[in-house]
């Protein structure tokens, strides 16, 4: 039997290794960015080519988001080069696949910096992959800007690390505010994916913020990534008579939860975070997900002019509109970096780091971006409503600082 | 306390599917003394077949919704039966006279082949799920009996599971082939000497076991809406394997009992979470193992296991 156990363990491990995930952690901790200057001075532009590295999940579980990300970045760079580049200097992208795996992200970053001599890096969409990659970039002194890593501690790695998206801290607090003020919910139950640091972090912030706004968290139940049947947990939540359900996990599990809650009779509005962002949610959630709300970076359906222009250009170039929000945030991440190139006093890594840090009111597709002292993008969050036609913009919540008391 | 009946029903639903998968483990073990590690992956393929069939017809009005469900179930069962036979023929039969460890390692190889090879064939990113509409409005209708909420679809799943089990029971105990199967389980070589076509019996065992796994995959994927990946069968496979050991591996009623015990135990642990301060839900899988260990300490052969009565 012992041998059998080992064999199962092996099989399970292999499966886990294969099933990489869009992991991120968060937490209610106040963000402190260490005043650590990078140990090295990175790379400098040589000749007429500005080399920028990209790390993205072009294979593996995160492929749909990774592909979108690269397309958004390529669009931004093509527009930059078509407009004449930087005084005749053209940007060249060097793209590396991370295969949705953290260790591959790290080695790709090392290769881009040490071998290809890039002056800056854009990536990754997942916090779990950005983390080790950003540590490498910080060590070499090459700026890295992540389009999609929402985990709070990413930018705490050091001064070379930035992001173009909001943090889970703001996301959780914003959804708590939305639930309390806009939906007038007072008694919310939480369902958390215990195996995903992203989910536990988001739940913690939501709980703290919602309680602070004056609401009550009536119960929190847990599940693990890969759970099939949520009816036992939903039965428990039903006994507490909540008037809302906050699901901080990913769409893979949120869909079945939405479908199964109807069976159990938990007929209350559901809310969640950007982990819901996949059209697959409509299919797996069925009727149960209609009328729910979640926070996201952007939506192709927004009527802001910059959004419509972006969607049109993206569709022109790639033959299809961006499938996920990662197309737009990655376009913005590239936009912030290219804008910094124009303002940089010296065309090398330290000069670009300083210029990114000075970004103010950059007109991004996902909203106006200001890089705060902590390296995070301060920008509004979009609340989407899930309807039968898709995810429709419902509300915008301006940036605010949430501090846990 | 008032949630206990609902949780029992939740547990029985979960356990019925575990039982269905456990039957395949237990039958193959009974006949070949082989733990077929690829069994959970056959279950996964069953869910995928059901998904592709549903995508074929869901938006067209050529097939009545309930007809579609029947087609999904039958295609999943037939597809998996063929796959199971193929696996036995290509991977296990050539190794039958080698050491048991070689076959075991091969079984793990087949499992990995289906999981990673499946990545090349099946849609996995984003993971697809079987649409709720497949079940039609009648089956989606919710009703309440004495505080227990259910929908009609769940009743159908339970009934189909029960019918399949009764059919299997009838086949094993009341037919000539079933008797041959029991003979092979009791003593492979002697059965062969007595004129039983053991190769045919082994093929039929894989065929039935895999078809049951396919039915379980189709019903679970349709009722619960879980997005499919090629690792979809991993966890249910492990749970069903435990259920089979729990009931006494090689014993058919044992596999059913083991599956139900596993399902109900999981629901009970989550129910108990209501009465304690700390979080218990994370221990639901641990509970299954505690039950397993406890039963194996007192009955090493499993609940119904006795060396003489295999299959």
XYZ file of C-alpha atoms in Angstrom:
716
model
C 0.000 0.000 0.000
C 2.851 2.321 0.733
C 4.169 2.034 -2.777
C 0.723 2.714 -4.102
C 0.493 5.843 -1.977
C 3.749 7.105 -3.367
C 2.560 6.466 -6.865
C -0.648 8.401 -6.336
C 1.353 11.196 -4.787
C 3.562 11.294 -7.836
C 0.611 11.372 -10.165
C -1.000 14.151 -8.159
C 2.220 16.158 -8.118
C 2.661 15.847 -11.848
C -0.874 16.975 -12.378
C -0.402 19.944 -10.092
C 2.765 20.932 -11.878
C 0.879 20.839 -15.141
C -2.008 22.835 -13.800
C -0.264 26.141 -13.283
C -2.562 28.894 -12.172
C -3.122 32.588 -12.335
C -2.094 32.808 -8.719
C -1.843 35.975 -6.763
C -1.857 36.848 -3.120
C -3.143 39.905 -1.513
C -3.931 40.911 1.967
C -4.936 43.857 3.992
C -1.365 44.836 4.792
C -0.360 48.374 4.104
C 1.931 48.564 1.135
C 5.472 49.489 1.972
C 7.893 49.840 -0.909
C 11.437 49.374 0.285
C 13.694 52.213 -0.650
C 16.008 49.787 -2.353
C 17.768 51.019 -5.419
C 18.516 48.224 -7.839
C 21.879 46.570 -7.288
C 22.997 47.061 -10.890
C 22.392 49.710 -13.494
C 20.752 47.514 -16.094
C 21.197 47.984 -19.806
C 21.429 50.992 -22.103
C 20.134 51.578 -25.604
C 22.804 50.996 -28.228
C 22.438 52.111 -31.815
C 19.066 52.848 -33.337
C 17.126 50.010 -31.783
C 15.379 50.155 -28.424
C 15.099 46.587 -27.230
C 12.142 45.819 -24.976
C 11.514 42.376 -23.545
C 8.089 40.761 -23.134
C 7.293 37.751 -20.973
C 3.873 36.181 -21.491
C 2.069 32.864 -21.092
C 1.768 31.803 -24.708
C 1.147 28.210 -23.675
C -0.411 26.441 -20.730
C -3.454 27.335 -18.677
C -3.117 31.081 -19.131
C -2.785 30.980 -22.910
C -5.957 32.991 -23.698
C -4.810 35.841 -21.445
C -1.174 35.576 -22.526
C -2.039 35.748 -26.222
C -4.217 38.788 -25.661
C -1.443 40.400 -23.681
C 1.151 40.009 -26.455
C -1.309 41.300 -29.052
C -1.989 44.420 -26.995
C 1.727 45.087 -26.547
C 2.480 44.555 -30.242
C -0.277 46.991 -31.178
C 1.114 49.686 -28.868
C 4.627 49.250 -30.235
C 3.495 49.254 -33.850
C 1.661 52.528 -33.282
C 4.768 53.960 -31.600
C 7.054 52.937 -34.453
C 4.589 54.057 -37.129
C 4.593 57.503 -35.532
C 8.339 57.694 -36.125
C 9.561 56.006 -32.979
C 11.786 58.025 -30.705
C 13.752 60.467 -32.864
C 14.183 57.746 -35.450
C 14.984 55.052 -32.918
C 12.589 52.129 -33.321
C 11.361 49.805 -30.614
C 12.059 46.123 -31.114
C 10.113 43.559 -29.056
C 11.760 40.366 -27.860
C 9.015 37.990 -26.757
C 9.586 35.021 -24.467
C 7.025 32.360 -23.551
C 6.610 31.547 -19.857
C 4.278 28.587 -20.558
C 2.176 29.692 -17.548
C 5.001 28.628 -15.252
C 6.826 30.724 -12.683
C 10.258 29.163 -13.095
C 10.104 29.606 -16.856
C 9.197 33.271 -16.350
C 12.280 33.696 -14.226
C 14.676 32.111 -16.724
C 13.064 34.034 -19.613
C 13.659 37.285 -17.732
C 17.279 36.355 -17.108
C 17.809 35.568 -20.777
C 16.176 38.819 -21.929
C 18.315 40.936 -19.627
C 21.670 39.164 -19.726
C 21.746 37.879 -23.293
C 19.432 40.129 -25.279
C 20.308 43.277 -23.295
C 16.781 44.702 -23.166
C 16.351 48.070 -21.436
C 12.928 47.242 -19.963
C 10.493 44.360 -19.637
C 6.719 44.133 -19.918
C 5.002 41.212 -18.108
C 3.638 38.995 -16.693
C -0.142 38.834 -16.502
C -0.098 36.467 -13.509
C 1.185 37.488 -10.095
C 2.737 34.103 -9.446
C 4.942 34.405 -12.543
C 5.615 38.127 -12.183
C 6.995 37.668 -8.665
C 10.182 35.678 -9.494
C 10.640 37.565 -12.779
C 10.434 40.926 -11.025
C 13.019 39.829 -8.479
C 15.433 39.121 -11.312
C 14.679 42.443 -12.998
C 15.146 44.329 -9.732
C 18.474 42.590 -9.195
C 19.760 43.650 -12.631
C 18.237 47.108 -12.343
C 16.015 46.711 -15.403
C 12.518 48.164 -15.080
C 9.639 45.696 -15.309
C 6.011 46.702 -15.673
C 3.305 44.106 -15.182
C -0.009 44.402 -16.991
C -1.995 42.037 -14.795
C -0.302 41.115 -11.529
C -2.765 42.330 -8.918
C -1.126 40.742 -5.885
C -0.239 43.445 -3.375
C 3.385 42.536 -2.647
C 4.631 42.532 -6.265
C 5.682 46.179 -6.321
C 7.201 45.859 -2.851
C 10.095 43.980 -4.432
C 11.818 47.230 -5.267
C 11.960 50.439 -7.225
C 12.367 48.790 -10.625
C 8.953 47.090 -10.372
C 5.719 48.697 -11.568
C 2.261 47.669 -12.634
C -0.430 49.077 -14.903
C -3.336 47.400 -13.107
C -5.026 47.899 -9.758
C -4.085 45.857 -6.689
C -6.242 43.313 -4.900
C -6.258 45.703 -1.958
C -8.133 48.302 -3.955
C -10.217 45.718 -5.788
C -11.542 44.145 -2.570
C -12.253 47.507 -0.966
C -13.921 48.852 -4.106
C -16.257 45.876 -4.373
C -17.114 46.178 -0.660
C -17.998 49.811 -1.254
C -20.031 48.911 -4.325
C -21.922 46.168 -2.464
C -22.663 48.410 0.480
C -23.497 51.660 -1.305
C -24.821 50.695 -4.725
C -26.467 47.349 -4.018
C -27.386 48.244 -0.411
C -26.279 44.824 0.805
C -25.780 44.452 4.556
C -25.311 40.726 5.277
C -22.813 39.121 2.945
C -21.535 35.556 2.926
C -18.100 34.793 1.474
C -16.919 31.755 -0.479
C -13.137 31.528 -0.726
C -10.826 29.269 -2.689
C -8.432 28.200 0.027
C -5.877 26.912 -2.466
C -5.498 30.284 -4.225
C -3.644 33.040 -2.414
C -5.389 35.478 -4.768
C -8.755 34.379 -3.449
C -7.873 34.350 0.263
C -6.229 37.768 -0.058
C -9.193 39.278 -1.847
C -11.631 37.799 0.683
C -9.617 39.238 3.584
C -9.644 42.757 2.148
C -13.321 42.496 1.270
C -14.198 41.348 4.774
C -12.226 44.166 6.398
C -13.608 46.841 4.094
C -17.222 45.689 4.143
C -17.225 45.544 7.955
C -15.655 48.995 8.072
C -18.341 50.419 5.797
C -20.927 49.102 8.292
C -21.994 45.766 6.825
C -21.773 42.344 8.363
C -20.004 39.227 7.055
C -22.354 36.463 8.182
C -20.159 33.500 7.287
C -17.187 32.436 5.208
C -16.927 28.968 3.681
C -13.960 27.493 1.860
C -13.340 25.194 -1.064
C -10.290 24.199 -3.044
C -9.478 24.648 -6.714
C -10.869 21.608 -8.498
C -13.847 21.061 -6.186
C -16.823 19.746 -8.155
C -19.714 19.903 -5.732
C -20.309 23.086 -3.760
C -23.760 22.214 -2.454
C -22.566 21.310 1.072
C -20.907 24.723 1.504
C -23.850 26.535 -0.071
C -26.220 24.715 2.271
C -24.254 26.036 5.231
C -24.314 29.584 3.886
C -28.063 29.398 3.299
C -28.693 28.885 7.030
C -27.157 32.298 7.757
C -29.681 34.132 5.539
C -27.193 36.333 3.683
C -28.390 39.032 1.284
C -25.325 38.714 -0.962
C -22.590 36.240 -1.849
C -18.984 37.305 -2.456
C -16.960 34.781 -4.473
C -13.296 35.728 -4.622
C -12.174 32.729 -6.671
C -11.646 32.140 -10.387
C -14.377 31.586 -12.991
C -13.539 27.864 -13.134
C -15.201 27.411 -9.778
C -17.463 30.461 -9.677
C -19.531 29.142 -12.618
C -20.434 25.833 -10.963
C -21.076 27.683 -7.679
C -23.543 29.953 -9.461
C -25.282 27.012 -11.090
C -25.459 24.927 -7.923
C -26.672 27.725 -5.659
C -29.935 27.711 -7.603
C -30.458 24.073 -6.672
C -29.820 24.815 -3.011
C -32.015 27.903 -3.040
C -29.459 30.583 -2.253
C -31.117 33.244 -4.401
C -29.019 36.327 -3.617
C -26.832 38.545 -5.835
C -23.277 37.347 -6.373
C -20.228 39.610 -6.566
C -16.568 38.937 -7.259
C -13.233 40.122 -8.622
C -11.319 40.079 -11.903
C -10.777 36.320 -11.580
C -14.252 36.021 -13.110
C -13.144 37.537 -16.410
C -13.777 34.807 -18.961
C -16.731 34.328 -21.240
C -16.691 30.705 -20.153
C -18.359 31.926 -16.963
C -21.619 32.395 -18.886
C -21.558 28.799 -20.021
C -20.591 27.190 -16.711
C -22.701 29.529 -14.597
C -25.889 29.309 -16.663
C -28.893 31.146 -15.250
C -27.239 31.310 -11.836
C -24.598 33.837 -12.877
C -26.967 36.282 -14.617
C -27.376 39.488 -12.599
C -24.048 39.132 -10.791
C -21.362 41.825 -10.606
C -17.575 41.723 -10.688
C -14.726 44.190 -10.857
C -12.486 44.404 -13.882
C -9.849 46.556 -15.503
C -11.786 47.541 -18.586
C -14.508 46.446 -20.976
C -14.613 46.579 -24.779
C -18.195 47.826 -24.475
C -17.320 51.052 -22.667
C -18.325 54.078 -24.753
C -15.237 56.129 -23.874
C -13.621 57.222 -27.134
C -10.184 55.819 -26.317
C -11.718 52.390 -25.706
C -13.554 52.352 -29.005
C -10.429 53.486 -30.874
C -8.392 50.756 -29.167
C -10.938 48.039 -29.956
C -11.114 49.163 -33.601
C -7.306 49.201 -34.018
C -6.932 45.901 -32.207
C -9.555 44.279 -34.419
C -7.873 45.737 -37.532
C -4.545 44.255 -36.591
C -5.635 40.873 -35.252
C -8.957 40.170 -36.921
C -10.803 39.853 -33.627
C -11.589 42.044 -30.640
C -9.587 41.323 -27.462
C -11.042 38.268 -25.733
C -10.057 39.321 -22.219
C -9.202 42.529 -20.371
C -5.515 41.608 -20.634
C -5.341 42.985 -24.195
C -6.151 46.470 -22.947
C -4.100 46.463 -19.739
C -1.098 45.148 -21.640
C -1.567 47.871 -24.258
C -1.579 50.321 -21.362
C 1.486 48.784 -19.722
C 3.320 49.169 -23.028
C 1.868 52.687 -23.361
C 3.206 53.757 -19.972
C 6.637 52.369 -20.843
C 6.751 54.013 -24.312
C 5.594 57.295 -22.809
C 8.386 56.997 -20.243
C 10.919 56.454 -23.071
C 9.959 59.836 -24.517
C 10.464 61.564 -21.177
C 13.558 59.680 -20.050
C 16.605 61.890 -19.548
C 18.971 59.063 -20.355
C 18.074 56.132 -22.606
C 19.097 53.429 -20.171
C 17.417 51.389 -17.475
C 17.859 53.883 -14.589
C 16.580 56.738 -16.763
C 13.511 54.732 -17.758
C 12.810 53.681 -14.159
C 12.770 57.319 -13.130
C 10.528 58.284 -16.044
C 7.991 55.518 -15.309
C 7.905 56.571 -11.660
C 7.053 60.117 -12.808
C 4.053 58.971 -14.904
C 1.089 61.240 -14.259
C -2.409 61.048 -15.737
C -1.339 58.857 -18.629
C -4.459 58.408 -20.811
C -4.781 54.619 -20.777
C -7.493 52.501 -22.322
C -8.227 51.050 -18.895
C -8.403 54.534 -17.377
C -6.143 57.419 -16.524
C -2.951 56.047 -14.971
C -0.777 57.718 -12.365
C 2.080 55.714 -10.918
C 2.063 56.141 -7.151
C 5.093 56.170 -4.864
C 4.459 52.496 -4.271
C 4.827 51.685 -7.985
C 1.150 50.881 -8.401
C -1.230 52.394 -10.925
C -3.765 54.615 -9.243
C -6.850 54.362 -11.384
C -10.567 53.757 -11.281
C -12.083 50.287 -11.266
C -14.887 49.126 -13.517
C -17.844 47.112 -12.236
C -19.402 44.809 -14.814
C -22.823 43.232 -14.713
C -23.205 39.688 -16.010
C -26.070 39.577 -18.502
C -27.109 36.972 -21.019
C -25.363 38.976 -23.751
C -22.109 39.191 -21.826
C -20.365 41.457 -19.342
C -21.845 44.965 -19.481
C -20.232 48.038 -17.817
C -22.372 48.953 -14.840
C -20.446 51.351 -12.647
C -17.035 52.998 -12.191
C -15.453 53.387 -8.794
C -12.786 56.072 -8.502
C -9.482 55.313 -6.875
C -9.406 55.670 -3.107
C -7.001 54.532 -0.455
C -8.395 51.900 1.864
C -6.643 51.566 5.183
C -7.575 48.813 7.534
C -8.328 50.097 11.008
C -29.520 20.424 12.972
C -32.195 21.275 10.435
C -29.626 21.191 7.642
C -28.781 17.554 8.251
C -31.311 16.062 5.780
C -30.154 18.453 3.030
C -26.522 17.572 3.675
C -27.359 13.870 3.612
C -28.972 14.308 0.214
C -25.953 16.326 -0.980
C -23.683 13.538 0.236
C -25.654 10.766 -1.405
C -25.577 12.571 -4.753
C -21.830 13.011 -4.505
C -21.363 9.439 -3.305
C -23.442 7.889 -6.076
C -20.989 9.143 -8.688
C -17.979 8.032 -6.622
C -19.648 4.632 -6.453
C -20.109 4.498 -10.210
C -16.408 5.162 -10.787
C -15.372 2.862 -7.942
C -17.154 -0.041 -9.661
C -14.679 0.117 -12.525
C -11.672 0.032 -10.199
C -13.085 -2.836 -8.234
C -14.094 -4.981 -11.231
C -10.725 -4.654 -12.941
C -8.955 -5.394 -9.686
C -11.177 -8.397 -9.102
C -10.337 -9.928 -12.465
C -6.729 -8.872 -13.033
C -5.488 -7.816 -9.560
C -4.546 -4.554 -11.256
C -5.197 -1.035 -10.022
C -6.146 0.673 -13.249
C -4.779 4.140 -12.637
C -6.089 5.319 -15.982
C -9.673 4.780 -14.846
C -10.132 8.365 -13.602
C -8.903 9.600 -16.972
C -11.433 7.444 -18.785
C -14.040 9.253 -16.680
C -12.533 12.554 -17.909
C -12.791 11.426 -21.533
C -16.452 10.548 -20.905
C -17.128 14.103 -19.769
C -15.369 15.486 -22.855
C -17.330 13.238 -25.204
C -20.557 14.474 -23.600
C -19.356 18.056 -24.013
C -18.543 17.681 -27.713
C -21.827 15.908 -28.397
C -23.749 18.661 -26.609
C -21.944 21.351 -28.626
C -22.894 19.535 -31.796
C -26.612 19.768 -31.241
C -27.448 22.290 -28.564
C -28.195 25.220 -30.862
C -30.119 23.224 -33.411
C -33.644 22.100 -32.958
C -33.149 18.739 -34.618
C -32.894 16.866 -31.362
C -35.277 17.111 -28.460
C -33.408 18.241 -25.296
C -34.062 14.980 -23.465
C -33.079 13.024 -26.518
C -29.840 15.023 -26.538
C -29.128 14.036 -22.940
C -29.700 10.400 -23.812
C -27.376 10.673 -26.806
C -24.740 12.338 -24.628
C -24.992 9.561 -22.056
C -24.852 6.772 -24.608
C -21.977 8.304 -26.601
C -19.984 8.843 -23.405
C -20.590 5.239 -22.348
C -19.825 3.747 -25.761
C -16.787 5.986 -26.301
C -15.353 5.117 -22.899
C -16.091 1.414 -23.315
C -14.079 1.434 -26.553
C -11.294 3.429 -24.938
C -11.176 1.041 -21.970
C -10.983 -1.974 -24.271
C -8.279 -0.307 -26.320
C -6.198 0.493 -23.227
C -6.470 -3.098 -22.035
C -5.620 -4.525 -25.442
C -2.643 -2.257 -26.175
C -1.173 -1.515 -22.766
C -2.100 -4.239 -20.299
C -2.543 -7.464 -22.233
C 1.014 -7.616 -23.636
C 2.299 -7.286 -20.061
C -0.058 -9.720 -18.406
C 2.623 -12.288 -17.685
C 5.183 -9.820 -16.449
C 5.497 -8.693 -12.841
C 2.549 -6.863 -11.388
C 4.724 -3.805 -10.827
C 5.379 -3.435 -14.569
C 1.662 -3.366 -15.290
C 1.094 -0.899 -12.471
C 3.727 1.471 -13.846
C 2.196 1.060 -17.299
C -1.174 2.041 -15.837
C 0.355 5.262 -14.541
C 1.890 5.791 -17.964
C -1.500 5.417 -19.620
C -2.983 7.841 -17.104
C -0.323 10.463 -17.895
C -0.723 9.804 -21.606
C -4.439 10.564 -21.416
C -3.902 13.646 -19.247
C -1.116 15.238 -21.286
C -1.971 13.722 -24.648
C -5.501 14.983 -24.079
C -4.092 18.521 -24.010
C -3.353 18.150 -27.714
C -6.820 16.911 -28.615
C -9.326 18.431 -26.214
C -10.241 22.058 -25.763
C -8.692 23.153 -22.471
C -8.017 26.885 -22.609
C -10.339 28.269 -21.449
C -11.735 25.100 -19.911
C -15.127 24.409 -21.505
C -18.196 23.347 -19.575
C -21.452 21.712 -20.558
C -24.124 24.393 -20.829
C -26.908 24.413 -18.294
C -29.509 24.626 -21.054
C -28.676 21.100 -22.133
C -30.763 19.909 -19.227
C -33.867 21.696 -20.450
C -36.326 23.650 -18.278
C -38.100 20.586 -16.910
C -34.976 19.116 -15.347
C -33.832 22.498 -14.038
C -37.020 22.976 -12.049
C -36.310 23.161 -8.341
C -38.601 21.691 -5.713
C -38.588 21.422 -1.969
C -39.535 18.482 0.203
C -39.366 18.941 3.977
C -36.704 21.643 3.733
C -34.607 19.687 1.251
C -33.974 21.517 -2.023
C -33.367 19.495 -5.153
C -33.912 19.799 -8.852
C -35.389 17.152 -11.089
C -32.094 16.648 -12.881
C -30.570 15.309 -9.697
C -33.375 12.787 -9.323
C -32.712 11.623 -12.877
C -28.995 11.259 -12.125
C -29.762 9.162 -9.063
C -32.241 6.986 -10.943
C -29.873 6.397 -13.870
C -27.059 5.531 -11.445
C -29.298 3.091 -9.637
C -30.497 1.469 -12.864
C -26.904 1.010 -14.063
C -25.957 -0.599 -10.765
C -28.932 -2.961 -10.809
C -28.140 -3.927 -14.405
C -24.555 -4.625 -13.424
C -25.685 -6.696 -10.459
C -28.019 -8.689 -12.659
C -25.292 -9.223 -15.240
C -22.724 -10.456 -12.736
C -24.988 -12.736 -10.740
C -27.595 -13.929 -13.243
C -25.880 -14.423 -16.589
C -23.486 -16.978 -17.980
C -20.850 -14.342 -18.773
C -21.262 -12.912 -15.291
C -20.626 -16.318 -13.823
C -17.512 -16.693 -15.983
C -16.369 -13.304 -14.731
C -16.752 -14.411 -11.147
C -14.856 -17.556 -11.930
C -11.971 -15.597 -13.433
C -11.952 -13.340 -10.394
C -11.758 -16.332 -8.119
C -8.918 -18.046 -9.936
C -7.631 -16.786 -13.242
C -5.652 -19.869 -14.293
C -8.167 -22.476 -13.184
C -10.955 -20.608 -14.958
C -8.859 -20.704 -18.122
C -8.315 -24.436 -17.712
C -12.060 -24.928 -17.310
C -12.608 -23.460 -20.746
C -13.465 -19.889 -19.835
C -12.229 -17.491 -22.501
C -10.346 -15.259 -20.069
C -9.320 -12.717 -22.694
C -12.939 -12.157 -23.575
C -13.883 -11.815 -19.908
C -11.103 -9.289 -19.287
C -12.222 -7.293 -22.315
C -15.819 -7.307 -21.094
C -14.701 -6.216 -17.626
C -12.868 -3.225 -19.042
C -15.779 -2.485 -21.326
C -18.326 -2.379 -18.495
C -16.115 -0.600 -15.996
C -15.155 2.098 -18.498
C -18.745 2.565 -19.658
C -19.804 3.187 -16.055
C -17.000 5.730 -15.660
C -18.154 7.424 -18.869
C -21.709 7.619 -17.534
C -20.406 9.126 -14.289
C -18.334 11.687 -16.192
C -21.242 12.703 -18.387
C -23.700 13.041 -15.490
C -21.333 14.916 -13.181
C -20.189 17.324 -15.873
C -23.771 18.018 -16.943
C -25.268 18.419 -13.477
C -22.486 20.383 -11.777
C -21.216 22.506 -14.663
C -17.552 22.064 -13.773
C -15.240 23.356 -16.529
C -13.345 20.469 -18.068
C -9.607 20.026 -18.204
C -7.684 16.869 -18.948
C -7.149 16.586 -15.189
C -10.873 16.524 -14.568
C -10.738 12.861 -13.527
C -7.818 13.117 -11.139
C -9.572 13.942 -7.875
C -12.758 11.903 -8.476
C -10.484 9.053 -9.550
C -8.539 9.156 -6.290
C -11.751 9.415 -4.252
C -13.364 6.512 -6.094
C -10.231 4.439 -5.673
C -10.404 5.039 -1.921
C -14.089 4.150 -2.025
C -13.261 0.865 -3.721
C -10.601 0.026 -1.122
C -12.945 1.111 1.649
C -15.654 -1.257 0.494
C -13.183 -4.058 -0.082
C -11.484 -3.887 -3.463
C -12.790 -6.535 -5.825
C -16.237 -6.469 -4.207
C -19.102 -4.892 -6.144
C -21.557 -4.003 -3.326
C -18.511 -2.846 -1.374
C -17.642 -0.284 -4.058
C -21.166 1.130 -3.939
C -21.162 1.295 -0.144
C -17.674 2.785 -0.123
C -18.680 5.489 -2.616
C -21.742 6.450 -0.623
C -19.783 6.550 2.643
C -17.174 8.820 1.048
C -19.773 11.209 -0.345
C -21.826 11.415 2.827
C -18.701 11.796 4.979
C -17.592 14.800 2.916
C -20.959 16.495 3.254
C -21.064 15.705 6.984
C -17.690 17.308 7.617
C -18.876 20.498 5.952
C -22.137 20.322 7.879
C -20.171 20.009 11.144
C -18.392 23.237 10.203
C -21.538 25.080 11.300
C -20.923 24.099 14.899
C -17.264 24.920 15.356
C -15.384 28.183 15.481
C -12.527 27.255 13.168
C -12.751 26.228 9.531
C -13.501 22.556 9.058
C -14.225 22.516 5.336
C -10.555 22.111 4.480
C -10.561 18.813 6.350
C -13.230 17.166 4.218
C -10.661 15.201 2.235
C -8.745 14.378 5.403
C -11.963 12.968 6.863
C -12.229 10.502 4.003
C -8.753 9.203 4.752
C -9.413 8.993 8.494
C -12.473 6.846 7.762
C -10.435 4.723 5.379
C -7.656 4.161 7.903
C -10.092 3.412 10.718
C -11.955 0.822 8.689
C -8.782 -0.757 7.368
C -7.393 -1.093 10.892
C -10.403 -3.122 11.970
C -11.162 -4.774 8.637
C -7.991 -4.906 6.542
C -9.897 -6.328 3.593
C -12.320 -3.415 3.546
C -15.956 -3.367 4.629
C -17.191 -6.214 2.464
C -13.863 -7.638 1.516
C -13.202 -11.293 2.048
C -10.554 -13.133 0.076
C -12.943 -15.694 -1.372
C -15.586 -13.478 -2.844
C -14.090 -11.337 -5.545
C -16.430 -9.661 -8.041
